[in-house]
Coordinates of C-alpha atoms and ligand atoms in Angstrom, one line a residue:
X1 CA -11.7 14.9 19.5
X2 CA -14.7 15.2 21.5
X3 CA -17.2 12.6 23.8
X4 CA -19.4 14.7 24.9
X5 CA -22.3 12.2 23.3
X6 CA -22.7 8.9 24.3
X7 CA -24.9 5.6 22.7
X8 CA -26.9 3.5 25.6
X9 CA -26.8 0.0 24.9
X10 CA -29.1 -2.6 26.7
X11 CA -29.2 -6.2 26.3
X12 CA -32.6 -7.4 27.0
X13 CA -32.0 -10.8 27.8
X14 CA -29.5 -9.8 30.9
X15 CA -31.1 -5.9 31.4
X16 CA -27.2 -5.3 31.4
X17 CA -26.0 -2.1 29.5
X18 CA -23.2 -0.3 28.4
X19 CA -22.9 3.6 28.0
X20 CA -20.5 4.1 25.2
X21 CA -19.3 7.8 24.8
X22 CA -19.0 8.9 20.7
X23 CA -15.5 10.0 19.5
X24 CA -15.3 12.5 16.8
X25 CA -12.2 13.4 14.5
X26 CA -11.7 16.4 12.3
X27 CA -13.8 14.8 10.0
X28 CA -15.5 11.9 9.2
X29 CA -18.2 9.5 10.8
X30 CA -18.3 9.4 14.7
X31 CA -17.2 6.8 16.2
X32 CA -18.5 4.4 19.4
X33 CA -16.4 3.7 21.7
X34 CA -17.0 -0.1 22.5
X35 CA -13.6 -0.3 25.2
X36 CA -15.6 -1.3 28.0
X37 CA -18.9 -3.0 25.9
X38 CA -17.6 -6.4 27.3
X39 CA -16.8 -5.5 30.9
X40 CA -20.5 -4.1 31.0
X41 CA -22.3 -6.3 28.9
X42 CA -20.5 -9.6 28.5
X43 CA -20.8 -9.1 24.7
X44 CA -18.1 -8.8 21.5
X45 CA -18.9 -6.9 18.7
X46 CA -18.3 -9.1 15.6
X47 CA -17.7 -6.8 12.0
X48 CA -15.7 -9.5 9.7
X49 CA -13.5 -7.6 7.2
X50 CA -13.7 -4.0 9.4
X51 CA -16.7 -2.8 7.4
X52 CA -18.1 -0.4 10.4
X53 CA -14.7 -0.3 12.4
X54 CA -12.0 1.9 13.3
X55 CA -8.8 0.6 14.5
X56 CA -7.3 3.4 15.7
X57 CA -6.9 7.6 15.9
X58 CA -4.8 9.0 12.9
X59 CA -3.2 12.7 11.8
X60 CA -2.0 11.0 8.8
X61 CA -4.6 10.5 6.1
X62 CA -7.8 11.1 5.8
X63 CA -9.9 9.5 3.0
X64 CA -13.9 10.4 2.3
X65 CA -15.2 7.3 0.2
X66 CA -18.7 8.7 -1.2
X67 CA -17.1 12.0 -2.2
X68 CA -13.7 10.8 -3.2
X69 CA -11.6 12.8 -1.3
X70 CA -8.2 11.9 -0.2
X71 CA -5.8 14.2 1.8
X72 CA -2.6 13.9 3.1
X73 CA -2.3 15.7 6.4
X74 CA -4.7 17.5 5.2
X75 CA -3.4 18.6 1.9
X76 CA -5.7 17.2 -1.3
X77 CA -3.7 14.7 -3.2
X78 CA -4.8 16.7 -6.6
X79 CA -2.6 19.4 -5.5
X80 CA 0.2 17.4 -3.9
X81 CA 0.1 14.7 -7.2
X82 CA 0.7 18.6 -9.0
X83 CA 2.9 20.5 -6.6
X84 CA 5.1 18.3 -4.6
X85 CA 7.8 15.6 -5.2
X86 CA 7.2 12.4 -3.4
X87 CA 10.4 13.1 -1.0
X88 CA 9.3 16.2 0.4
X89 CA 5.7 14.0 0.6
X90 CA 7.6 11.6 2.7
X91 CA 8.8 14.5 4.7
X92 CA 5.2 15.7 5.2
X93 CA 3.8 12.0 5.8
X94 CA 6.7 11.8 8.6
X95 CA 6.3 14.9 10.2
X96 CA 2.8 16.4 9.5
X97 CA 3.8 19.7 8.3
X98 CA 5.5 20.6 4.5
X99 CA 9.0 21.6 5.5
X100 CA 10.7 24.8 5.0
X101 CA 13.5 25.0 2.1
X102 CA 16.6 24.0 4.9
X103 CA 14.3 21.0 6.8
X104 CA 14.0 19.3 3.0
X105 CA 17.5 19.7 2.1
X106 CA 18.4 18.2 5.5
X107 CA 15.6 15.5 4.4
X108 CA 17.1 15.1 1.4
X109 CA 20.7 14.4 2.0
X110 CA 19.8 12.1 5.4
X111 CA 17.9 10.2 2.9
X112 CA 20.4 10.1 0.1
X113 CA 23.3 9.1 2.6
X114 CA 21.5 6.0 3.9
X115 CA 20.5 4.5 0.2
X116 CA 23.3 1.7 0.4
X117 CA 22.7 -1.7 1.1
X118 CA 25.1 -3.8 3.7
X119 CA 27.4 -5.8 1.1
X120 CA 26.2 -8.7 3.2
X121 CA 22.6 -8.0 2.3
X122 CA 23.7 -8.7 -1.1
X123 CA 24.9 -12.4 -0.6
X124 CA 21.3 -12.8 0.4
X125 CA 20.2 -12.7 -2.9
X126 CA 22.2 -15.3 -4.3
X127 CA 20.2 -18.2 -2.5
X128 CA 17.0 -17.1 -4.3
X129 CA 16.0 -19.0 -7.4
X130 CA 16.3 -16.9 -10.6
X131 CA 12.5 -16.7 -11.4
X132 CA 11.8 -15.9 -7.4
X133 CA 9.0 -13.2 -7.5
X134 CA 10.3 -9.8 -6.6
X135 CA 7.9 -9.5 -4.0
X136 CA 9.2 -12.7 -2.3
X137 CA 12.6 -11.2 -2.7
X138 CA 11.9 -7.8 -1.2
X139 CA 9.6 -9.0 1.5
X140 CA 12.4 -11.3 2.8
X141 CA 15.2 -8.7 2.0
X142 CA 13.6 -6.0 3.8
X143 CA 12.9 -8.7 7.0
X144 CA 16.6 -9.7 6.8
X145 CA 17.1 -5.7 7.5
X146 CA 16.1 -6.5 11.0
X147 CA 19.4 -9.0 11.2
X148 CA 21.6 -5.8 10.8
X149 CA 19.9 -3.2 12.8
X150 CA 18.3 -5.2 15.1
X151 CA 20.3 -4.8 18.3
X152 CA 20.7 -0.7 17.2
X153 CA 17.1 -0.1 17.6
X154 CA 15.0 0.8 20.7
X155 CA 11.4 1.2 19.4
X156 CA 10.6 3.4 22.3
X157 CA 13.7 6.2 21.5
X158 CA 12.4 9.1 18.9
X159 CA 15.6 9.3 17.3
X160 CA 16.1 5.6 16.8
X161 CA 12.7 5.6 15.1
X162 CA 13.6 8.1 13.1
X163 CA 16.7 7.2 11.7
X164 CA 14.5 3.8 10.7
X165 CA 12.4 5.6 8.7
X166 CA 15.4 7.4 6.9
X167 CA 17.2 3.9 6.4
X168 CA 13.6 2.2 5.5
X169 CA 12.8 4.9 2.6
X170 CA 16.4 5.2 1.3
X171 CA 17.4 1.9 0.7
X172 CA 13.8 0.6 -0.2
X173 CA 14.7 1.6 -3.7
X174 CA 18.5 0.0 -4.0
X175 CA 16.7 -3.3 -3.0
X176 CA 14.2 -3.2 -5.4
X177 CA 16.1 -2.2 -8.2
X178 CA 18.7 -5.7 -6.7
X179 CA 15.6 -7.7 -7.1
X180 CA 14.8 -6.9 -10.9
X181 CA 18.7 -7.2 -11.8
X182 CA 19.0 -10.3 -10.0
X183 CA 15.7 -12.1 -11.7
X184 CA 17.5 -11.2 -15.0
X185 CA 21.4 -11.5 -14.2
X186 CA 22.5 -8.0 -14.5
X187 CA 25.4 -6.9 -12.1
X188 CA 24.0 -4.8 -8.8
X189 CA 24.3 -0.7 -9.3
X190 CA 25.4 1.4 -6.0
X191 CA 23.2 4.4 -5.6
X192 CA 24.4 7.8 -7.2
X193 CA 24.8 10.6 -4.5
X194 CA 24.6 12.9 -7.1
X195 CA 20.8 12.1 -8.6
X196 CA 17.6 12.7 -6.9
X197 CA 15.6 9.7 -5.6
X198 CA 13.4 8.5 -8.1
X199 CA 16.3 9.0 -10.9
X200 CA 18.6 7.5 -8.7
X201 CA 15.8 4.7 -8.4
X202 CA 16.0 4.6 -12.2
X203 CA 19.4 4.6 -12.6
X204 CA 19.8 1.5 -10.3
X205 CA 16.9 -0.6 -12.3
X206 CA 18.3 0.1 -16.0
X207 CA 22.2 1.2 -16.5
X208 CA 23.9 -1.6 -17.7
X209 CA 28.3 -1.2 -18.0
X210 CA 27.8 -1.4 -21.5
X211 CA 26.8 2.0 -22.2
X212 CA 25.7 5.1 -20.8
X213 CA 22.0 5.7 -19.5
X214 CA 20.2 8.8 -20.9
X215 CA 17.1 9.0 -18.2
X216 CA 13.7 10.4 -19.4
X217 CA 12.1 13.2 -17.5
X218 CA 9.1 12.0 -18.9
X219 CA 9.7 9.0 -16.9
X220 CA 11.1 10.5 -13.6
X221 CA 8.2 12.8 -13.3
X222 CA 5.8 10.0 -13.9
X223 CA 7.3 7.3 -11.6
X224 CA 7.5 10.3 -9.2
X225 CA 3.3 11.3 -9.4
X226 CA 2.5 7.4 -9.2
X227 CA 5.0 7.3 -6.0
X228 CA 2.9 10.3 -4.7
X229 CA -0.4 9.2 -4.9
X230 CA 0.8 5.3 -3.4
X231 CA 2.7 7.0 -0.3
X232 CA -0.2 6.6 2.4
X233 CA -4.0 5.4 2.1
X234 CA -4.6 5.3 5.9
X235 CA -6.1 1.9 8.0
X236 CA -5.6 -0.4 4.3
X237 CA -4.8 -3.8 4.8
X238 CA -1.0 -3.6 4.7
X239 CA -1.2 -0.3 6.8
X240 CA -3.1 -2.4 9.4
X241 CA -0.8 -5.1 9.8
X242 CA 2.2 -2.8 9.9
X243 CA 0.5 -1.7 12.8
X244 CA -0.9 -4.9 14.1
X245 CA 2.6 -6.6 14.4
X246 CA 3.8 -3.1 15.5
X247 CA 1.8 -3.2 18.1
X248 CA 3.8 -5.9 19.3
X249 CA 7.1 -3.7 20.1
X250 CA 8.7 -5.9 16.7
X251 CA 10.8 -3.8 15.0
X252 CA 10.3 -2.1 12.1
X253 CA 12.4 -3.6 9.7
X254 CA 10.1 -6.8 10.5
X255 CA 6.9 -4.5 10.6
X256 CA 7.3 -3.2 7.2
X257 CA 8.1 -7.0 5.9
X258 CA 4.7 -7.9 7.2
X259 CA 3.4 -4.9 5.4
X260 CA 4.9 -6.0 2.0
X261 CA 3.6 -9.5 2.2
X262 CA -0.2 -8.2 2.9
X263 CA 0.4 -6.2 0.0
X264 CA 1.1 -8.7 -2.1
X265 CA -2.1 -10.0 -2.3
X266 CA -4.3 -9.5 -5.1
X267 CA -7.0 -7.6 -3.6
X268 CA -4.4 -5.4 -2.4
X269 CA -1.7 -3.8 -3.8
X270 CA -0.8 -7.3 -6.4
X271 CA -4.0 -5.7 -8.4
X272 CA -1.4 -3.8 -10.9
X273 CA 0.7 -7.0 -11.5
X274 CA -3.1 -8.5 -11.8
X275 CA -4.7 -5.9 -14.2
X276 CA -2.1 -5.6 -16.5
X277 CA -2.6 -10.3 -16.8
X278 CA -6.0 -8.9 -17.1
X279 CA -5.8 -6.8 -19.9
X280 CA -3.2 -8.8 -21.9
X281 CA -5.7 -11.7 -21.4
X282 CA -8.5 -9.7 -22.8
X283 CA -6.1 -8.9 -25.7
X284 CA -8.2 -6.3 -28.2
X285 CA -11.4 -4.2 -27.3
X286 CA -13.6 -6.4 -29.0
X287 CA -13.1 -9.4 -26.2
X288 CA -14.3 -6.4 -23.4
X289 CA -17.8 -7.2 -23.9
X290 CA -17.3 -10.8 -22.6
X291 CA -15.1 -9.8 -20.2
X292 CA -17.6 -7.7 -18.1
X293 CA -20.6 -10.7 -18.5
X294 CA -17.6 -13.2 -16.8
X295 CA -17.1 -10.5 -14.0
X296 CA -20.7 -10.6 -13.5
X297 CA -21.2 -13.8 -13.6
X298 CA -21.0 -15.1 -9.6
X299 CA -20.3 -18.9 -10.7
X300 CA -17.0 -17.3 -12.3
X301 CA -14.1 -16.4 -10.2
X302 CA -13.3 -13.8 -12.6
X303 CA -13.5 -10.1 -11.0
X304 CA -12.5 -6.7 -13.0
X305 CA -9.1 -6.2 -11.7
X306 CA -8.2 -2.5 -10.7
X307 CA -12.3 -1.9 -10.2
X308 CA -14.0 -1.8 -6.7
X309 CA -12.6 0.1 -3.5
X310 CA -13.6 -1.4 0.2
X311 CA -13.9 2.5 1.2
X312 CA -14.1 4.6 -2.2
X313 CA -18.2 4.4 -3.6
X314 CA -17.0 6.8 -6.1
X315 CA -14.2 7.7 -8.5
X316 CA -10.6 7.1 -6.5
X317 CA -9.2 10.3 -6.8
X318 CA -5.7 8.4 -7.6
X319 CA -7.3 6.7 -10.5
X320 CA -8.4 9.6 -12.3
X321 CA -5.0 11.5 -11.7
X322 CA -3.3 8.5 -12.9
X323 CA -5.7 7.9 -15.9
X324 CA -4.7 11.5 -17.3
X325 CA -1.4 11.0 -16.8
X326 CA -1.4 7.6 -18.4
X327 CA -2.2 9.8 -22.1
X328 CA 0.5 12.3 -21.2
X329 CA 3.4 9.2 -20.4
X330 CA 2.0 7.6 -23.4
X331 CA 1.9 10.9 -25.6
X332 CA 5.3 12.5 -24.9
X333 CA 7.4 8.9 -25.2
X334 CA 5.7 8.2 -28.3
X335 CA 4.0 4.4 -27.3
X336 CA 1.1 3.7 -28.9
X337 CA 0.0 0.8 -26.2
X338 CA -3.3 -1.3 -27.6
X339 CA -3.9 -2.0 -23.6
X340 CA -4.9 1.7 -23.3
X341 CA -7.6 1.1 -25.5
X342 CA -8.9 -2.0 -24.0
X343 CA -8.8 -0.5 -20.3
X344 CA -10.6 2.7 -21.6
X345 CA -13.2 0.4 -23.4
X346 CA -13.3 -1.8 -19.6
X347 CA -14.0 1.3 -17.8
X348 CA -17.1 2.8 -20.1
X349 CA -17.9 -0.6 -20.6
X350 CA -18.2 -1.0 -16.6
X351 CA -19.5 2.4 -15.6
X352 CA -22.3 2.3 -17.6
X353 CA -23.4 -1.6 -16.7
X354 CA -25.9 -1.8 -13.7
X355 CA -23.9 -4.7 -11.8
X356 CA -21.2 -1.8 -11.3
X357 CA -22.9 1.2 -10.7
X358 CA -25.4 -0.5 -8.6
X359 CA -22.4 -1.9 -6.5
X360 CA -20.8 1.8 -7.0
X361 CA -17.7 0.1 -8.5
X362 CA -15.0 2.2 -10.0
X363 CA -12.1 2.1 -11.3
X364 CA -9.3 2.1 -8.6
X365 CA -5.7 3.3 -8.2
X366 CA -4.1 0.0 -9.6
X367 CA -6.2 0.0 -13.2
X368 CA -4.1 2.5 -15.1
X369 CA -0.8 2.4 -12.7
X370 CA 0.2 -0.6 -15.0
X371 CA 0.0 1.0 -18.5
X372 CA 2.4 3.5 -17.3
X373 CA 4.9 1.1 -15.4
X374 CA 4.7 -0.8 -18.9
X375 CA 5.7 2.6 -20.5
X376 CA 8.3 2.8 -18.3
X377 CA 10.0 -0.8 -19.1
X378 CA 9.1 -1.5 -15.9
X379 CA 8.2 -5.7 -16.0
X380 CA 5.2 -6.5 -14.4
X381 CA 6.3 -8.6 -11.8
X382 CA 8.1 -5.3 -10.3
X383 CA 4.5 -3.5 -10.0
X384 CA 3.9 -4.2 -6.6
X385 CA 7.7 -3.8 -6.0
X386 CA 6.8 0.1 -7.1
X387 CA 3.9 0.2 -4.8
X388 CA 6.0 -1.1 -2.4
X389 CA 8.7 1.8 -2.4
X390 CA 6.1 4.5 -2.4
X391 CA 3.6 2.9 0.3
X392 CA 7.3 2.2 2.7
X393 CA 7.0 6.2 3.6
X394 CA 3.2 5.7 4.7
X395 CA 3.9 2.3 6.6
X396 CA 6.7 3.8 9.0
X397 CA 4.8 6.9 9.1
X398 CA 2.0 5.0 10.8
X399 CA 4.2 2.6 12.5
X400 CA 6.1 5.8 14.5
X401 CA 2.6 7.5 15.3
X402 CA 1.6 4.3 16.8
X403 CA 4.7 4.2 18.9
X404 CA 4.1 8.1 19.8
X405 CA 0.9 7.2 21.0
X406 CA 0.5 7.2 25.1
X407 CA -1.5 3.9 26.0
X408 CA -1.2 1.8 23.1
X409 CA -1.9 -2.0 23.5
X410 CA -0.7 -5.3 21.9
X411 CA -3.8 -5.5 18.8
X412 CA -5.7 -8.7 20.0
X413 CA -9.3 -8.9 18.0
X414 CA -11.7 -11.8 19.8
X415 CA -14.2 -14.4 17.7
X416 CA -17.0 -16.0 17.6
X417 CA -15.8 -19.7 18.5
X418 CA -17.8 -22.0 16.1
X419 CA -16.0 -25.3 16.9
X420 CA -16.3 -28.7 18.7
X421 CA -18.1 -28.2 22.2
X422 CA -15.9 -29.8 25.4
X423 CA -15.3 -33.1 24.3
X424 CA -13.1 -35.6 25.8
X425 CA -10.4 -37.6 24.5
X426 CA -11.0 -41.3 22.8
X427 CA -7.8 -43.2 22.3
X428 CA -6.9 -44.4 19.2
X429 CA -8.4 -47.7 19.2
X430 CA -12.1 -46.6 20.6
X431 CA -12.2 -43.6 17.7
Ligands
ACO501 N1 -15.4 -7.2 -10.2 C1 -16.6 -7.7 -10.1 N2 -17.4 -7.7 -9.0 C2 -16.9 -7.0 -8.0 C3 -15.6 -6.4 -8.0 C4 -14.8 -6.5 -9.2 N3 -13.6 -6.0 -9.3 N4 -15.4 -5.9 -6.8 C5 -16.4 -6.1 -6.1 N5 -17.4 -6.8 -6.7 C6 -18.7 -7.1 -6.3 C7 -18.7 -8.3 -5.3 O1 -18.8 -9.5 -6.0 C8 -19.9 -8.0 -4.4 O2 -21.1 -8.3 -5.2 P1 -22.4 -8.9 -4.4 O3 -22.8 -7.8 -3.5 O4 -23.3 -9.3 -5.4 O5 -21.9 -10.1 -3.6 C9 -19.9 -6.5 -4.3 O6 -19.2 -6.0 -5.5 C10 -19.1 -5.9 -3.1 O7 -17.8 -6.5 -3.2 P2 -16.9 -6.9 -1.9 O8 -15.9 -8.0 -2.4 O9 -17.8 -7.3 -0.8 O10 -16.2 -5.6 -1.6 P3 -15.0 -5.4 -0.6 O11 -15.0 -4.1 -0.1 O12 -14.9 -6.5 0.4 O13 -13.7 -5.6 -1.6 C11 -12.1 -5.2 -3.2 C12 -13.0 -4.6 -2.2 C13 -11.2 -6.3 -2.6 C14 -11.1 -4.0 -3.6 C15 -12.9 -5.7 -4.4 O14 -13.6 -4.7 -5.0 C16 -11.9 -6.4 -5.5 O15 -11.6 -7.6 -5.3 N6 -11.5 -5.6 -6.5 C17 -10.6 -6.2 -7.5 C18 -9.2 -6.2 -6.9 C19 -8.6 -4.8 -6.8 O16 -8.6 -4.0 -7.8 N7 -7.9 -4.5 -5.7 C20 -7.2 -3.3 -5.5 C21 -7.9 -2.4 -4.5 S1 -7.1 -0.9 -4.3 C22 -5.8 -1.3 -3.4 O17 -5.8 -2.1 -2.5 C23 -4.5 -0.6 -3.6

């Protein structure tokens, strides 16, 4: 991180100025430091939406937009998505280094002994309606967390913070597979010691006491890649208000809530659930056409659902992993799934329209994720649930580095008041 440079700003009006030194990381744009612009200048910066600014320093994840380029500590996500498993990408998240054969193992069974849920926890669930959203259910389940580990937890002990993330990523699963079996009256599963996490995962979503479960490897390893390459994407909007109410000293049960609800949102992480509507909408290849001319169309609130990236200007690296793999799933469990063909059809249909390439629109991580979920029998009000799981090891990765860092402050942004001037008050009979 250097500052040896630094931007001169003068304000005319005042002749006041502001010498702001320019911070630069590994890689990436330098930055301006603008910590002291209002002390020497009077003035805020306004950026709406964060288009030009950086919230904060981070080792985690480092993402280059116009190339479409996405590392992990440092590592490409082509070879982690070909290499890893998404545990040992939780351990490299957490700690910032791969770990040695003994380190995951020690990873591994931490994680595997803290995948239960407190029995209490699952009372919880009966006062939800049965069609509650599963996001509603695992936002407030994973806030409730806070009600049982609460007074354990000092924010500003290593070790505490630690065993949160372990507890956070272990029983992130067992509560989302309780959401899915309570929306459709199946008995809760305990988790199985003796599988590995995202067959464990599996196991708790679809045995019924009925009759054995045979799981697919097919769909381990694919769940697996797609929990990969949704682990971490570095100052998103759910990242950012992890780290906003973070920054509070909140704990990190009720951190990673918050994260879960800004995730939710359509523009966010609810574009699977919203793709997937999309596509069953547009129905057959044929209809594609008309759907690009409505998401074109600015007196239409209709937008192509899994295209367009704040950061990414080109391909997302995660959406052409995942668009590969989305033949392969398809291939090896025999589905022949007409929504393939109509997102293949969106895509060349969009890529080769000037309204998208002009705005360098792509297709994003969340416009194939779906097909495969589909595959998978996953239902696809649980999309977001699954994006959920895999972004929990990125959330408290970011949420401990914040805490590690010397000097942090309460995140306070400013505005630009456009309200009443200084009025005075009229009572009621003179209004
Ligand atoms: N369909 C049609 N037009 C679009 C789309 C889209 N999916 N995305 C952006 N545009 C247009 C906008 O209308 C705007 O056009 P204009 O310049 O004529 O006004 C221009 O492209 C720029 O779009 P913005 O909304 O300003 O871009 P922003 O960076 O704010 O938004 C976002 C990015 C929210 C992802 C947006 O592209 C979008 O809504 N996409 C669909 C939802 C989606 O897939 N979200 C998942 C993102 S990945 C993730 O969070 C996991």
């Amino acid at each position: 991180m250097s500052d040896s440079k630094i931007v001169k700003l003068v304000d005319e009006s005042t002749s006041r100025s502001s010498e702001l030194p320019l911070l630069s990381g590994t890689l990436g744009p330098a930055c301006i430091d603008i910590g002291t612009l209002y002390k020497d200048t009077g003035h805020f910066t306004y950026d709406p939406g964060y288009g030009s600014t950086a919230s904060t320093k981070s080792a985690i994840t480092y993402i280059d937009g116009d190339e479409g380029v996405l590392l992990y500590r440092g590592y490409p996500i082509e070879q982690l998505a070909e290499k890893s498993s998404f545990l040992e990408v939780a351990y490299l998240l957490l700690n910032g280094e791969l770990p040695k054969k003994e380190e995951f193992s020690a990873f591994e069974h931490q994680i595997t002994h803290h995948t239960m849920m407190h029995e209490s926890l699952k009372d919880f669930f009966k006062g939800f309606h049965h069609d509650a959203h599963p996001m509603a259910m695992l936002a407030a389940s994973v806030a409730s967390l806070s009600a049982f580990y609460h007074d354990d937890i000092d924010v500003d002990n290593a070790e505490d913070r630690k065993l949160a993330a372990i507890r956070l990523i272990a029983k992130m699963p067992t509560i989302a597979a309780a959401c899915f079996r309570y929306s459709i009256g199946w008995p809760f599963r305990y988790p199985r010691n003796n599988l590995e996490y995202v067959d464990r995962f599996l196991h708790m979503m679809f045995e019924v006491p009925s009759e054995p479960l045979e799981l697919s490897p097919v769909a381990a390893k694919a769940l697996d890649l797609l929990f990969i390459l949704h682990a971490d994407h570095e100052q998103n909007a759910s990242t950012s208000t992890v780290r906003l109410v973070g920054s509070t000293g909140a704990n990190p049960y009720a951190s990673i809530a918050a994260g879960i609800t800004a995730l939710w949102g359509p523009a966010h992480g609810g574009a699977n659930e919203a793709v997937l509507k999309m596509l069953e909408e547009i129905g057959s290849a044929d209809k594609v056409e008309t759907a690009v001319k409505r998401a074109k169309d600015k007196n239409d609130n209709f937008r192509l659902m899994g295209f367009g990236h704040r950061v990414y200007k080109n391909f997302d690296p995660r959406a052409k992993i995942i668009r590969e793999m989305t033949h392969k799933v398809l291939n090896e469990l025999g589905i022949n799934d007409p929504l393939l063909d109509v997102a293949m059809k969106l895509e060349e249909a969009a890529l080769k329209d000037d309204y998208f390439v002009e705005r360098k629109l792509y297709p994003n991580v969340d416009f194939y994720s779906g097909i495969i979920y589909k595959a998978l029998n996953i239902p696809t009000e649980m999309f977001t649930v699954m994006f959920a799981i895999a972004r929990t090891a990125g959330w408290i990765a970011h949420w401990i580095e914040q805490h590690e860092t010397p000097g942090a402050r309460i995140g306070r942004p400013r505005q630009i008041y456009t309200g009443a001037d200084v009025r005075n008050y009229m009572p009621v009979d003179k209004r």
